[in-house]
CSV table of C-alpha atoms in Angstrom, one decimal:
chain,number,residue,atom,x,y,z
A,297,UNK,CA,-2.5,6.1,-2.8
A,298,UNK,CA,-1.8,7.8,-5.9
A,299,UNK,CA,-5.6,9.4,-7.0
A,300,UNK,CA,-4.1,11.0,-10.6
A,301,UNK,CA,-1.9,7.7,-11.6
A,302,UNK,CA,-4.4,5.0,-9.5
A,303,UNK,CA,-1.1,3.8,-8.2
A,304,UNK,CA,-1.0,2.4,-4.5
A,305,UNK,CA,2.0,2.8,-2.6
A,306,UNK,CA,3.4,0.5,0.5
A,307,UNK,CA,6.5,0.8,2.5
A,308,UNK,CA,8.1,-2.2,3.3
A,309,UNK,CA,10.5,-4.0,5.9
A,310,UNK,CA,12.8,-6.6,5.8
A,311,UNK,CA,11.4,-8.7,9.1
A,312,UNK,CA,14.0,-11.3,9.3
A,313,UNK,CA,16.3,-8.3,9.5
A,314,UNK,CA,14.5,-6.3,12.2
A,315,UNK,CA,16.7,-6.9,15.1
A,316,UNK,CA,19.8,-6.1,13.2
A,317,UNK,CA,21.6,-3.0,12.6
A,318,UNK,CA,21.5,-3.5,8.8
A,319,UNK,CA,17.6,-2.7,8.6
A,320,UNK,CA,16.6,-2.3,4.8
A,321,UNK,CA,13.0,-1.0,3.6
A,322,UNK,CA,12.0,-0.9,0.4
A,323,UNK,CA,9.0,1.6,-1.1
A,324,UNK,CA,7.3,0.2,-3.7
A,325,UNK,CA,3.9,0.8,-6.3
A,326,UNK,CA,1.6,-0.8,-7.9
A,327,UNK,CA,-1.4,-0.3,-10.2
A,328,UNK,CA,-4.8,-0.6,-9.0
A,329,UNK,CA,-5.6,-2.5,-12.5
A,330,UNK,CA,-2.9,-5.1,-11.1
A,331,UNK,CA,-4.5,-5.2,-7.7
A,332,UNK,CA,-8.2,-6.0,-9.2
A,333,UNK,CA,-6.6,-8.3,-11.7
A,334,UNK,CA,-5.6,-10.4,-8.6
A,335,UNK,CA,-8.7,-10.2,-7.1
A,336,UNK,CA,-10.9,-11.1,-10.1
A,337,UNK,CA,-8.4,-14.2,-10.7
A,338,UNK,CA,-8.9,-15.5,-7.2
A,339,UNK,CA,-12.5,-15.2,-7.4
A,340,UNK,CA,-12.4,-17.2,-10.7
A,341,UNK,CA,-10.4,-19.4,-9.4
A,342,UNK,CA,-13.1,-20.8,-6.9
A,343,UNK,CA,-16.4,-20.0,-8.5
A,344,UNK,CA,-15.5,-21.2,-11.9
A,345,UNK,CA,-12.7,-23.2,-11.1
A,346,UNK,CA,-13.4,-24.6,-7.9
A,347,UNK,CA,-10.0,-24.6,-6.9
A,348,UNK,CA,-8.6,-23.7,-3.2
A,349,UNK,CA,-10.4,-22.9,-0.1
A,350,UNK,CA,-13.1,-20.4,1.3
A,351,UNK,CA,-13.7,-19.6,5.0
A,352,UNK,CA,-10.5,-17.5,5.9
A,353,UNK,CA,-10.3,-19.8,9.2
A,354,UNK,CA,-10.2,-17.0,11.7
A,355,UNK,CA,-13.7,-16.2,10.3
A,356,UNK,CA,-15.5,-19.0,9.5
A,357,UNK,CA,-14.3,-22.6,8.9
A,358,UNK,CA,-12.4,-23.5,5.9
A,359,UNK,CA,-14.2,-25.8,3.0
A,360,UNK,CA,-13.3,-26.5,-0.4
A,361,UNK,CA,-14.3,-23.8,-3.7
A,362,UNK,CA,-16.8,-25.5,-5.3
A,363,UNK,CA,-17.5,-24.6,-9.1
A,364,UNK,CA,-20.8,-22.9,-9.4
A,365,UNK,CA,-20.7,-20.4,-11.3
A,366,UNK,CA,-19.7,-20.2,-15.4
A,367,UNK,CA,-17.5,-17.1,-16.6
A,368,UNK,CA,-20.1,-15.0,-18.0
A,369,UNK,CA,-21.9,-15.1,-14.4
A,370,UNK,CA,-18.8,-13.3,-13.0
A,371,UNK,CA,-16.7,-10.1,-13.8
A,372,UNK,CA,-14.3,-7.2,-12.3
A,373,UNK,CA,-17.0,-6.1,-10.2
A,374,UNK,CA,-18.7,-9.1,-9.1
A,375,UNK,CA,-20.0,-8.6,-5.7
A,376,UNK,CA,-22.3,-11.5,-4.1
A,377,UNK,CA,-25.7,-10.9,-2.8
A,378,UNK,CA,-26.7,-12.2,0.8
A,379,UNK,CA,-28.4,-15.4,-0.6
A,380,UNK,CA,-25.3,-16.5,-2.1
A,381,UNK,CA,-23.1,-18.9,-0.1
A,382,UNK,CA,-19.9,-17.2,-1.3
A,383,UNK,CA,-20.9,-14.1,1.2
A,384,UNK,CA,-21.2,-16.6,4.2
A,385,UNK,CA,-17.3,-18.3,3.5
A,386,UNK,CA,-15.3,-15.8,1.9
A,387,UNK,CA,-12.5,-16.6,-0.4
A,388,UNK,CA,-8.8,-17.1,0.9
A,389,UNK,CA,-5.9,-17.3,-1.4
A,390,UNK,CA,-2.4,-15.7,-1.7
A,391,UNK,CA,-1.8,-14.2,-5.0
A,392,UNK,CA,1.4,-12.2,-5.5
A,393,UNK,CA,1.7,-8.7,-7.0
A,394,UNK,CA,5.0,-8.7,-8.6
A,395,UNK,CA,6.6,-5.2,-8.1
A,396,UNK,CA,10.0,-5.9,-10.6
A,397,UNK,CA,12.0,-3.6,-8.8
A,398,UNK,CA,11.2,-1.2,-6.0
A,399,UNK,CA,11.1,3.1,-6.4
A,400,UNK,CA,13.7,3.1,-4.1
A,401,UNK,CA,16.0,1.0,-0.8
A,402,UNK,CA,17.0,2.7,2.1
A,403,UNK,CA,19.1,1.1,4.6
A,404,UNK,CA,18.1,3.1,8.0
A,405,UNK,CA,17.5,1.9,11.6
A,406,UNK,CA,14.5,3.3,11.8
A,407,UNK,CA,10.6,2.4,11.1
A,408,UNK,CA,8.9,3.9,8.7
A,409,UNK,CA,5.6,5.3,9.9
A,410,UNK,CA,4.1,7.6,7.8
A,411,UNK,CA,4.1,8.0,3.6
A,412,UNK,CA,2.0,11.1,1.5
A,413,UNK,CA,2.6,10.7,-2.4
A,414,UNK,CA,2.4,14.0,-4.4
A,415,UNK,CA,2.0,14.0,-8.7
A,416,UNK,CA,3.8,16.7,-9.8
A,417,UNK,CA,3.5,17.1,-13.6
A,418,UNK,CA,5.4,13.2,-14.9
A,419,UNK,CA,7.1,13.1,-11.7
A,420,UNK,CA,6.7,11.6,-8.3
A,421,UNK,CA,7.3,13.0,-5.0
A,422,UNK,CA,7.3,10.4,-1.8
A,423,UNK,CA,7.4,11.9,1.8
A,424,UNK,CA,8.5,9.4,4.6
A,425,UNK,CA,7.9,10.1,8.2
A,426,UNK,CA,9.9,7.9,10.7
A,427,UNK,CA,9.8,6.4,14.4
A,428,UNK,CA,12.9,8.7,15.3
A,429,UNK,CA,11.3,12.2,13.5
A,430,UNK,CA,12.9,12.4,10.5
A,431,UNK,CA,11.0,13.8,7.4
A,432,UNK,CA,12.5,12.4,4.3
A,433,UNK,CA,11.5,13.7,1.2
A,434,UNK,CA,12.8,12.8,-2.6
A,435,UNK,CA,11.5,12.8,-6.3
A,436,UNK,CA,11.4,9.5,-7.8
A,437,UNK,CA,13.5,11.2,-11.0
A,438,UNK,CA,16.5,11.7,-9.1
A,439,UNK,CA,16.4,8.8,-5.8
A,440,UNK,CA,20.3,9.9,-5.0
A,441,UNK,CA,19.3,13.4,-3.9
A,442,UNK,CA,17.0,12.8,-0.6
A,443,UNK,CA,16.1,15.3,1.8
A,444,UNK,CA,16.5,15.3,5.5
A,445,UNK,CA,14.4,16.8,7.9
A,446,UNK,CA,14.1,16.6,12.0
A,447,UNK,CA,11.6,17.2,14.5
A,448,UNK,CA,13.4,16.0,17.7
A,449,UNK,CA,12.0,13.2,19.9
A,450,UNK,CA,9.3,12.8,18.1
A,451,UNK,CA,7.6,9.8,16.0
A,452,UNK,CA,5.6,10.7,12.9
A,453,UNK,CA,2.7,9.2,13.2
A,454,UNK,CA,1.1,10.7,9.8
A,455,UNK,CA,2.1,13.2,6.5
A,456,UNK,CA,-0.8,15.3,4.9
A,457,UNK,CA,-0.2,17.7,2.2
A,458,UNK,CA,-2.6,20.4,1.9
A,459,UNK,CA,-3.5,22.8,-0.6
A,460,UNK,CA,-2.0,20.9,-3.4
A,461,UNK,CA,-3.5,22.6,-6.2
A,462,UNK,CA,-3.3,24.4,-8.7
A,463,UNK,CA,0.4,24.9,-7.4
A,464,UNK,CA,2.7,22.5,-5.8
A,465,UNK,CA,4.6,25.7,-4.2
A,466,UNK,CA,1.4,26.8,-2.6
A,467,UNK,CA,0.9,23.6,-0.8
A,468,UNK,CA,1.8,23.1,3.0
A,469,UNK,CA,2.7,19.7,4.6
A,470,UNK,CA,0.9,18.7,8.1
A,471,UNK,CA,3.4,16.9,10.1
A,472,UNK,CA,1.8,15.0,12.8
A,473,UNK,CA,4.0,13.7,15.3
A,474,UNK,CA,3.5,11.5,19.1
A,475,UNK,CA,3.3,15.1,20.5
A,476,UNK,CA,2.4,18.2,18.2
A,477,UNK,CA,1.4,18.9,14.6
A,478,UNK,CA,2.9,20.9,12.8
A,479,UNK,CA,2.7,22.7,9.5
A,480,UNK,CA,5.4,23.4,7.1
């Protein structure tokens, strides 16, 4: 998560490729506006609508959105109280966030395990911790210059940068791996 550009960031895999040698993963972003907007619309789309389903199975059983409440009852930050049935059967629902194109492709055999995100004045900088130790490190300005960086027979479990401000230069990277941590 992206604190200066309210951007969230995910690392994906392509599953049906897992077993193969030709494993691609794909980082990607998107706003948090985006992600409430989705939210907000599902919500509507039972309350007001009374379309789809609440009760998320696993948690309680499924029954039909009713319409109950009218748009003006409802907004971004609409949050149920405990009298309110909607807190008893939550609302299910798949709504896609469309990501056009993702920040950048990389065809490793690896898993991805770790990700920081640094803002660096209109730039982006995206650190990627793997399953076999490698650091990988590239501005999303310029994705066909990426860094390498080992720590042998080790799996990243987790990237923190540290002392990020006021200067990037003065900022040190916590590498925490199966078996040490260490700071560079």
């Amino acid at each position: 998560f992206s604190k200066e550009n309210n951007i969230l960031y995910g690392i994906f895999r392509n599953t049906t490729l897992a077993n193969s040698s030709d494993t691609s993963h794909a980082v990607c972003s998107y706003s948090i506006d985006s992600i409430r907007e989705a939210f907000f619309q599902s919500i509507k789309r039972c309350l007001v609508d009374g379309k789809g389903y609440r009760g998320l199975g696993f948690i309680s059983p499924d029954t039909h959105c009713v319409s109950n409440k009218n748009l003006n009852e409802i907004n971004h930050d609409y949050c149920p109280d405990s009298d309110d049935r909607f807190f008893q059967y939550p609302i299910g629902g798949h709504r896609s966030l469309e990501q056009i194109e993702p920040i950048i492709e990389l065809n490793e055999n690896v898993n991805f395990t770790a990700i920081e995100i640094v803002s660096i004045n209109n730039d982006v900088m995206i650190l990627l911790g793997d399953d076999n130790g490698t650091l990988y490190t590239f501005h999303v300005s310029n994705m066909n210059e990426i860094d390498k960086q080992n720590f042998p027979s080790s799996m990243i479990i987790d990237l923190k940068l540290i002392n990020k401000k006021p200067l990037l230069r003065n900022a040190n990277l916590l590498v925490l791996t199966n078996n040490q941590v260490t700071m560079i």
